[in-house]
């Protein structure tokens, strides 16, 4: 490779990484503003909002696949893969539904806690399901996270169910997605195909009984419910692009933008109660995340250094 080709390759890699970070930041910023959007949908029952979110996300993703000429990819999915897709669809439906409930019931801070805890729950599931071995720093992070949950449980007077369900369902979704042999766009569309019959059936029931908000609420409410599709799909598509261009450790650090913004919204805009004990719980979570993220960065650097040392020198 000539010197000019080396320089061109380096510039291209740097450009791809920079654009990937921009896509990643865009995804996490959109997710961070979800409380503002879903708070506008408090006129509808959370289950109705979830059903509309499923239906309109599927419609949008079918359009995306059609434009890309990838609709045929849905026909080639095997039976085993459809089972994995169904499991992923169930996990993300639980996550979406619980998040909508958290926003409309004024529990945005607790929802943010769930997404702060999520990376640590993912590690725990890796240990339980895949028998992964933990490094000392990861054990310390998990102990701190467990302590934080105990502190917050004492503060609330009950376990933070919303946070735990959000963290557990999204971690489960992530683990399933790791073994689904589909690209992100096809996978998301297939998940919608699985969930859509239930969502459409529920919306038809609401329409027939006059309990739905889509038509009876007027044009404004109908447009807001329609917007749930693009609002859901946009950050997922941005995230998919970013994940292909950015290091996993960088994505791991960027993801904390979302719960940080959501927590700020809950405290500053919705004025949710944050006593000192709750701040202590969050501080323990943040400390656990600092330890966890630092350990990932160091492990990646050691891995890269080991790979570099094994490469043969050029003649």
PDB file of C-alpha atoms in Angstrom, residues 111-306:
ATOM      1  CA  UNK A 111     -37.414   5.022  34.336  1.00  0.00           C
ATOM      2  CA  UNK A 112     -34.045   6.773  33.997  1.00  0.00           C
ATOM      3  CA  UNK A 113     -32.741   4.634  36.855  1.00  0.00           C
ATOM      4  CA  UNK A 114     -33.725   1.561  34.836  1.00  0.00           C
ATOM      5  CA  UNK A 115     -31.562   2.606  31.910  1.00  0.00           C
ATOM      6  CA  UNK A 116     -28.659   3.470  34.205  1.00  0.00           C
ATOM      7  CA  UNK A 117     -28.910  -0.052  35.668  1.00  0.00           C
ATOM      8  CA  UNK A 118     -29.371  -1.738  32.276  1.00  0.00           C
ATOM      9  CA  UNK A 119     -25.660  -2.313  31.374  1.00  0.00           C
ATOM     10  CA  UNK A 120     -25.065  -3.947  34.746  1.00  0.00           C
ATOM     11  CA  UNK A 121     -28.111  -6.201  34.362  1.00  0.00           C
ATOM     12  CA  UNK A 122     -26.765  -7.202  30.935  1.00  0.00           C
ATOM     13  CA  UNK A 123     -23.509  -8.311  32.585  1.00  0.00           C
ATOM     14  CA  UNK A 124     -25.452 -10.243  35.225  1.00  0.00           C
ATOM     15  CA  UNK A 125     -27.508 -12.048  32.571  1.00  0.00           C
ATOM     16  CA  UNK A 126     -24.297 -12.900  30.745  1.00  0.00           C
ATOM     17  CA  UNK A 127     -23.037 -14.607  33.903  1.00  0.00           C
ATOM     18  CA  UNK A 128     -26.293 -16.476  34.557  1.00  0.00           C
ATOM     19  CA  UNK A 129     -27.096 -17.540  30.975  1.00  0.00           C
ATOM     20  CA  UNK A 130     -23.735 -17.729  29.189  1.00  0.00           C
ATOM     21  CA  UNK A 131     -21.612 -18.588  32.248  1.00  0.00           C
ATOM     22  CA  UNK A 132     -19.350 -15.619  31.563  1.00  0.00           C
ATOM     23  CA  UNK A 133     -16.614 -14.969  34.123  1.00  0.00           C
ATOM     24  CA  UNK A 134     -16.517 -11.577  35.816  1.00  0.00           C
ATOM     25  CA  UNK A 135     -13.459  -9.452  36.385  1.00  0.00           C
ATOM     26  CA  UNK A 136     -12.988  -7.936  39.837  1.00  0.00           C
ATOM     27  CA  UNK A 137     -14.040  -4.485  38.655  1.00  0.00           C
ATOM     28  CA  UNK A 138     -17.265  -5.907  37.235  1.00  0.00           C
ATOM     29  CA  UNK A 139     -18.006  -7.686  40.525  1.00  0.00           C
ATOM     30  CA  UNK A 140     -17.437  -4.401  42.400  1.00  0.00           C
ATOM     31  CA  UNK A 141     -19.790  -2.581  39.994  1.00  0.00           C
ATOM     32  CA  UNK A 142     -22.532  -5.192  40.467  1.00  0.00           C
ATOM     33  CA  UNK A 143     -22.193  -5.058  44.270  1.00  0.00           C
ATOM     34  CA  UNK A 144     -22.503  -1.262  44.186  1.00  0.00           C
ATOM     35  CA  UNK A 145     -25.537  -1.498  41.887  1.00  0.00           C
ATOM     36  CA  UNK A 146     -27.213  -4.008  44.214  1.00  0.00           C
ATOM     37  CA  UNK A 147     -26.512  -1.715  47.164  1.00  0.00           C
ATOM     38  CA  UNK A 148     -28.026   1.189  45.239  1.00  0.00           C
ATOM     39  CA  UNK A 149     -31.203  -0.802  44.541  1.00  0.00           C
ATOM     40  CA  UNK A 150     -31.476  -1.611  48.271  1.00  0.00           C
ATOM     41  CA  UNK A 151     -31.042   2.079  49.187  1.00  0.00           C
ATOM     42  CA  UNK A 152     -33.669   3.174  46.653  1.00  0.00           C
ATOM     43  CA  UNK A 153     -36.012   0.385  47.771  1.00  0.00           C
ATOM     44  CA  UNK A 154     -35.799   1.680  51.350  1.00  0.00           C
ATOM     45  CA  UNK A 155     -36.433   5.213  50.074  1.00  0.00           C
ATOM     46  CA  UNK A 156     -39.494   4.228  48.004  1.00  0.00           C
ATOM     47  CA  UNK A 157     -40.738   1.794  50.623  1.00  0.00           C
ATOM     48  CA  UNK A 158     -40.902  -0.866  47.908  1.00  0.00           C
ATOM     49  CA  UNK A 159     -38.623  -2.187  45.139  1.00  0.00           C
ATOM     50  CA  UNK A 160     -38.261   0.160  42.097  1.00  0.00           C
ATOM     51  CA  UNK A 161     -40.354  -2.162  39.938  1.00  0.00           C
ATOM     52  CA  UNK A 162     -40.487   0.208  36.940  1.00  0.00           C
ATOM     53  CA  UNK A 163     -36.688   0.555  36.877  1.00  0.00           C
ATOM     54  CA  UNK A 164     -36.073  -3.171  37.332  1.00  0.00           C
ATOM     55  CA  UNK A 165     -38.568  -4.191  34.632  1.00  0.00           C
ATOM     56  CA  UNK A 166     -37.135  -1.647  32.178  1.00  0.00           C
ATOM     57  CA  UNK A 167     -33.566  -2.755  32.858  1.00  0.00           C
ATOM     58  CA  UNK A 168     -34.401  -6.457  32.769  1.00  0.00           C
ATOM     59  CA  UNK A 169     -36.551  -6.331  29.628  1.00  0.00           C
ATOM     60  CA  UNK A 170     -34.073  -4.237  27.634  1.00  0.00           C
ATOM     61  CA  UNK A 171     -31.126  -6.364  28.756  1.00  0.00           C
ATOM     62  CA  UNK A 172     -33.067  -9.473  27.715  1.00  0.00           C
ATOM     63  CA  UNK A 173     -33.865  -7.846  24.372  1.00  0.00           C
ATOM     64  CA  UNK A 174     -30.186  -7.054  23.840  1.00  0.00           C
ATOM     65  CA  UNK A 175     -29.104 -10.611  24.612  1.00  0.00           C
ATOM     66  CA  UNK A 176     -31.661 -12.066  22.188  1.00  0.00           C
ATOM     67  CA  UNK A 177     -30.623  -9.608  19.475  1.00  0.00           C
ATOM     68  CA  UNK A 178     -27.045 -10.849  19.793  1.00  0.00           C
ATOM     69  CA  UNK A 179     -28.090 -14.253  18.471  1.00  0.00           C
ATOM     70  CA  UNK A 180     -30.723 -13.186  15.915  1.00  0.00           C
ATOM     71  CA  UNK A 181     -29.076 -13.683  12.489  1.00  0.00           C
ATOM     72  CA  UNK A 182     -30.743 -10.667  10.852  1.00  0.00           C
ATOM     73  CA  UNK A 183     -29.679  -7.129  10.069  1.00  0.00           C
ATOM     74  CA  UNK A 184     -31.214  -4.482  12.404  1.00  0.00           C
ATOM     75  CA  UNK A 185     -33.801  -3.222   9.891  1.00  0.00           C
ATOM     76  CA  UNK A 186     -35.107  -6.665   8.987  1.00  0.00           C
ATOM     77  CA  UNK A 187     -35.063  -7.747  12.630  1.00  0.00           C
ATOM     78  CA  UNK A 188     -37.047  -4.705  13.809  1.00  0.00           C
ATOM     79  CA  UNK A 189     -39.572  -5.196  11.012  1.00  0.00           C
ATOM     80  CA  UNK A 190     -39.957  -8.889  11.837  1.00  0.00           C
ATOM     81  CA  UNK A 191     -40.527  -8.026  15.506  1.00  0.00           C
ATOM     82  CA  UNK A 192     -43.331  -5.729  14.387  1.00  0.00           C
ATOM     83  CA  UNK A 193     -44.836  -8.469  12.216  1.00  0.00           C
ATOM     84  CA  UNK A 194     -45.035 -10.716  15.293  1.00  0.00           C
ATOM     85  CA  UNK A 195     -46.560  -8.073  17.569  1.00  0.00           C
ATOM     86  CA  UNK A 196     -48.848  -6.368  15.031  1.00  0.00           C
ATOM     87  CA  UNK A 197     -51.766  -8.890  15.147  1.00  0.00           C
ATOM     88  CA  UNK A 198     -52.104  -8.352  18.910  1.00  0.00           C
ATOM     89  CA  UNK A 199     -51.777  -4.577  18.551  1.00  0.00           C
ATOM     90  CA  UNK A 200     -54.261  -4.337  15.666  1.00  0.00           C
ATOM     91  CA  UNK A 201     -56.712  -6.616  17.471  1.00  0.00           C
ATOM     92  CA  UNK A 202     -56.573  -4.438  20.577  1.00  0.00           C
ATOM     93  CA  UNK A 203     -57.042  -1.240  18.565  1.00  0.00           C
ATOM     94  CA  UNK A 204     -60.034  -2.740  16.734  1.00  0.00           C
ATOM     95  CA  UNK A 205     -61.527  -3.705  20.089  1.00  0.00           C
ATOM     96  CA  UNK A 206     -61.080  -0.132  21.360  1.00  0.00           C
ATOM     97  CA  UNK A 207     -62.614   1.249  18.179  1.00  0.00           C
ATOM     98  CA  UNK A 208     -65.648  -1.038  18.322  1.00  0.00           C
ATOM     99  CA  UNK A 209     -66.294  -0.275  21.992  1.00  0.00           C
ATOM    100  CA  UNK A 210     -65.758   3.465  21.557  1.00  0.00           C
ATOM    101  CA  UNK A 211     -62.921   3.490  24.081  1.00  0.00           C
ATOM    102  CA  UNK A 212     -60.159   4.412  21.624  1.00  0.00           C
ATOM    103  CA  UNK A 213     -58.546   7.830  21.261  1.00  0.00           C
ATOM    104  CA  UNK A 214     -57.360   7.612  17.654  1.00  0.00           C
ATOM    105  CA  UNK A 215     -60.526   8.896  15.978  1.00  0.00           C
ATOM    106  CA  UNK A 216     -62.632  10.210  18.845  1.00  0.00           C
ATOM    107  CA  UNK A 217     -59.882  12.501  20.124  1.00  0.00           C
ATOM    108  CA  UNK A 218     -59.640  14.640  17.004  1.00  0.00           C
ATOM    109  CA  UNK A 219     -56.920  15.274  14.407  1.00  0.00           C
ATOM    110  CA  UNK A 220     -54.270  16.445  16.872  1.00  0.00           C
ATOM    111  CA  UNK A 221     -54.422  13.303  18.964  1.00  0.00           C
ATOM    112  CA  UNK A 222     -54.521  11.081  15.871  1.00  0.00           C
ATOM    113  CA  UNK A 223     -51.357  12.719  14.506  1.00  0.00           C
ATOM    114  CA  UNK A 224     -49.573  12.309  17.841  1.00  0.00           C
ATOM    115  CA  UNK A 225     -50.379   8.597  17.904  1.00  0.00           C
ATOM    116  CA  UNK A 226     -49.248   8.251  14.269  1.00  0.00           C
ATOM    117  CA  UNK A 227     -45.986   9.989  15.168  1.00  0.00           C
ATOM    118  CA  UNK A 228     -45.186   7.215  17.656  1.00  0.00           C
ATOM    119  CA  UNK A 229     -43.938   5.137  14.705  1.00  0.00           C
ATOM    120  CA  UNK A 230     -41.314   7.544  13.309  1.00  0.00           C
ATOM    121  CA  UNK A 231     -40.316   8.632  16.823  1.00  0.00           C
ATOM    122  CA  UNK A 232     -39.652   4.990  17.714  1.00  0.00           C
ATOM    123  CA  UNK A 233     -37.918   3.991  14.467  1.00  0.00           C
ATOM    124  CA  UNK A 234     -35.664   7.041  14.004  1.00  0.00           C
ATOM    125  CA  UNK A 235     -33.310   6.482  16.969  1.00  0.00           C
ATOM    126  CA  UNK A 236     -33.195   2.734  16.262  1.00  0.00           C
ATOM    127  CA  UNK A 237     -32.058   3.394  12.684  1.00  0.00           C
ATOM    128  CA  UNK A 238     -29.517   6.001  13.840  1.00  0.00           C
ATOM    129  CA  UNK A 239     -28.251   3.541  16.437  1.00  0.00           C
ATOM    130  CA  UNK A 240     -27.900   0.801  13.819  1.00  0.00           C
ATOM    131  CA  UNK A 241     -25.696   3.022  11.648  1.00  0.00           C
ATOM    132  CA  UNK A 242     -23.611   4.150  14.625  1.00  0.00           C
ATOM    133  CA  UNK A 243     -23.046   0.606  15.887  1.00  0.00           C
ATOM    134  CA  UNK A 244     -21.368  -0.291  12.566  1.00  0.00           C
ATOM    135  CA  UNK A 245     -18.939   2.654  12.697  1.00  0.00           C
ATOM    136  CA  UNK A 246     -18.096   3.224  16.348  1.00  0.00           C
ATOM    137  CA  UNK A 247     -16.227   1.133  18.922  1.00  0.00           C
ATOM    138  CA  UNK A 248     -18.370  -0.711  21.444  1.00  0.00           C
ATOM    139  CA  UNK A 249     -16.684   1.107  24.346  1.00  0.00           C
ATOM    140  CA  UNK A 250     -17.561   4.478  22.769  1.00  0.00           C
ATOM    141  CA  UNK A 251     -21.181   3.422  22.289  1.00  0.00           C
ATOM    142  CA  UNK A 252     -21.225   2.281  25.905  1.00  0.00           C
ATOM    143  CA  UNK A 253     -20.263   5.744  27.102  1.00  0.00           C
ATOM    144  CA  UNK A 254     -22.649   7.522  24.742  1.00  0.00           C
ATOM    145  CA  UNK A 255     -25.621   5.481  25.980  1.00  0.00           C
ATOM    146  CA  UNK A 256     -25.580   7.270  29.345  1.00  0.00           C
ATOM    147  CA  UNK A 257     -26.774  10.420  27.556  1.00  0.00           C
ATOM    148  CA  UNK A 258     -30.288   8.961  27.432  1.00  0.00           C
ATOM    149  CA  UNK A 259     -30.965   8.306  31.143  1.00  0.00           C
ATOM    150  CA  UNK A 260     -29.095  11.505  32.091  1.00  0.00           C
ATOM    151  CA  UNK A 261     -31.417  13.604  29.908  1.00  0.00           C
ATOM    152  CA  UNK A 262     -34.485  11.693  31.095  1.00  0.00           C
ATOM    153  CA  UNK A 263     -33.519  12.190  34.717  1.00  0.00           C
ATOM    154  CA  UNK A 264     -33.009  15.926  34.117  1.00  0.00           C
ATOM    155  CA  UNK A 265     -36.495  16.085  32.564  1.00  0.00           C
ATOM    156  CA  UNK A 266     -38.045  14.270  35.505  1.00  0.00           C
ATOM    157  CA  UNK A 267     -36.388  16.511  38.100  1.00  0.00           C
ATOM    158  CA  UNK A 268     -36.339  19.897  36.334  1.00  0.00           C
ATOM    159  CA  UNK A 269     -39.548  19.781  34.254  1.00  0.00           C
ATOM    160  CA  UNK A 270     -41.852  17.306  35.994  1.00  0.00           C
ATOM    161  CA  UNK A 271     -40.556  18.250  39.470  1.00  0.00           C
ATOM    162  CA  UNK A 272     -40.487  14.663  40.703  1.00  0.00           C
ATOM    163  CA  UNK A 273     -39.480  14.213  44.306  1.00  0.00           C
ATOM    164  CA  UNK A 274     -35.744  13.545  44.847  1.00  0.00           C
ATOM    165  CA  UNK A 275     -34.946  13.231  48.580  1.00  0.00           C
ATOM    166  CA  UNK A 276     -31.340  12.861  49.761  1.00  0.00           C
ATOM    167  CA  UNK A 277     -31.612   9.073  50.099  1.00  0.00           C
ATOM    168  CA  UNK A 278     -32.626   8.774  46.444  1.00  0.00           C
ATOM    169  CA  UNK A 279     -29.660  10.903  45.388  1.00  0.00           C
ATOM    170  CA  UNK A 280     -27.413   8.558  47.368  1.00  0.00           C
ATOM    171  CA  UNK A 281     -28.853   5.590  45.473  1.00  0.00           C
ATOM    172  CA  UNK A 282     -28.245   7.274  42.124  1.00  0.00           C
ATOM    173  CA  UNK A 283     -24.712   8.257  43.210  1.00  0.00           C
ATOM    174  CA  UNK A 284     -23.941   4.593  43.917  1.00  0.00           C
ATOM    175  CA  UNK A 285     -25.255   3.648  40.461  1.00  0.00           C
ATOM    176  CA  UNK A 286     -23.109   6.321  38.803  1.00  0.00           C
ATOM    177  CA  UNK A 287     -20.038   5.122  40.719  1.00  0.00           C
ATOM    178  CA  UNK A 288     -20.762   1.558  39.595  1.00  0.00           C
ATOM    179  CA  UNK A 289     -21.043   2.765  35.986  1.00  0.00           C
ATOM    180  CA  UNK A 290     -17.736   4.655  36.213  1.00  0.00           C
ATOM    181  CA  UNK A 291     -16.011   1.472  37.439  1.00  0.00           C
ATOM    182  CA  UNK A 292     -17.793  -0.627  34.820  1.00  0.00           C
ATOM    183  CA  UNK A 293     -16.992   1.710  31.894  1.00  0.00           C
ATOM    184  CA  UNK A 294     -13.365   2.201  32.948  1.00  0.00           C
ATOM    185  CA  UNK A 295     -12.934  -1.573  33.119  1.00  0.00           C
ATOM    186  CA  UNK A 296     -14.353  -1.998  29.596  1.00  0.00           C
ATOM    187  CA  UNK A 297     -12.012   0.666  28.186  1.00  0.00           C
ATOM    188  CA  UNK A 298      -8.969  -0.910  29.844  1.00  0.00           C
ATOM    189  CA  UNK A 299      -9.966  -4.403  28.689  1.00  0.00           C
ATOM    190  CA  UNK A 300     -10.380  -3.174  25.101  1.00  0.00           C
ATOM    191  CA  UNK A 301      -6.987  -1.463  25.178  1.00  0.00           C
ATOM    192  CA  UNK A 302      -5.323  -4.605  26.521  1.00  0.00           C
ATOM    193  CA  UNK A 303      -7.024  -6.680  23.826  1.00  0.00           C
ATOM    194  CA  UNK A 304      -5.921  -4.299  21.078  1.00  0.00           C
ATOM    195  CA  UNK A 305      -2.382  -4.234  22.450  1.00  0.00           C
ATOM    196  CA  UNK A 306      -2.281  -8.034  22.547  1.00  0.00           C
TER     197      UNK A 306
END
